[in-house]
């Protein structure tokens, strides 16, 4: 009764299309659930995500879960996850993608899941890193340790999109670093971000992780876009 009343006063909306959720629906409506633009990247050795790093950094495995389209379901999901504190979206997508990655995880034997870090100041403003719940869901379902202490961000920089390529590269070089001990040698790191666009951020993160002796890198993102 109270629950019905609360639903009436504060109706739960779909995080993908804003329509009213039915009683048996959570996070997103059935239409959005069936309409999620899954990339199936994990089934392809060479895919759009892998190609971003080809000849730039050695990547063992890389894949994005969803295609990101302007004004599409995925853009709404990412927006709600990132700016509206709907961290349950990360859990939902992480639980889903972990199923798809089960065989891959067995094959590659990932040592640790590493989130692309936010700078402390951004983290304080937002209150959370938007990839945390996605990472935690992968970690729990695939039994891979989650480590958000190894990789950190140095400088506070505004969004990189307005800078030109050269400036971006300069920023990227100094943006990330690692603190490691001998215990971190010989590991296979699964680096995770929300959206891959140019791949510059992930490239910079991977380069920092590759300072660790015998490190191997794999990459997973929630979404993929070219622009
Ligand atoms: Zn929907």
mmCIF file of N, CA and C and ligand atoms in Angstrom, residues 14 16-19 28-29 31-32, ligand 1:
data_model
loop_
_atom_site.group_PDB
_atom_site.id
_atom_site.type_symbol
_atom_site.label_atom_id
_atom_site.label_comp_id
_atom_site.label_asym_id
_atom_site.label_seq_id
_atom_site.Cartn_x
_atom_site.Cartn_y
_atom_site.Cartn_z
ATOM 1 N N UNK A 14 12.275 4.786 -16.448
ATOM 2 C CA UNK A 14 13.300 4.023 -17.147
ATOM 3 C C UNK A 14 14.539 4.904 -17.354
ATOM 4 N N UNK A 16 16.707 4.493 -19.499
ATOM 5 C CA UNK A 16 17.068 4.544 -20.919
ATOM 6 C C UNK A 16 16.179 5.466 -21.728
ATOM 7 N N UNK A 17 14.855 5.483 -21.411
ATOM 8 C CA UNK A 17 13.936 6.253 -22.257
ATOM 9 C C UNK A 17 12.979 7.136 -21.463
ATOM 10 N N UNK A 18 13.109 7.136 -20.133
ATOM 11 C CA UNK A 18 12.277 8.004 -19.279
ATOM 12 C C UNK A 18 10.813 7.611 -19.186
ATOM 13 N N UNK A 19 10.423 6.487 -19.798
ATOM 14 C CA UNK A 19 9.020 6.094 -19.657
ATOM 15 C C UNK A 19 8.809 5.481 -18.279
ATOM 16 N N UNK A 28 15.807 -0.322 -16.212
ATOM 17 C CA UNK A 28 15.303 0.058 -17.538
ATOM 18 C C UNK A 28 14.074 -0.773 -17.898
ATOM 19 N N UNK A 29 13.271 -0.235 -18.814
ATOM 20 C CA UNK A 29 12.043 -0.931 -19.217
ATOM 21 C C UNK A 29 12.387 -2.092 -20.152
ATOM 22 N N UNK A 31 11.416 -2.699 -23.144
ATOM 23 C CA UNK A 31 11.720 -2.262 -24.515
ATOM 24 C C UNK A 31 13.191 -1.866 -24.628
ATOM 25 N N UNK A 32 13.679 -1.091 -23.659
ATOM 26 C CA UNK A 32 15.092 -0.681 -23.677
ATOM 27 C C UNK A 32 16.003 -1.891 -23.493
HETATM 28 ZN ZN1 LIG B 1 13.020 2.432 -21.570
#
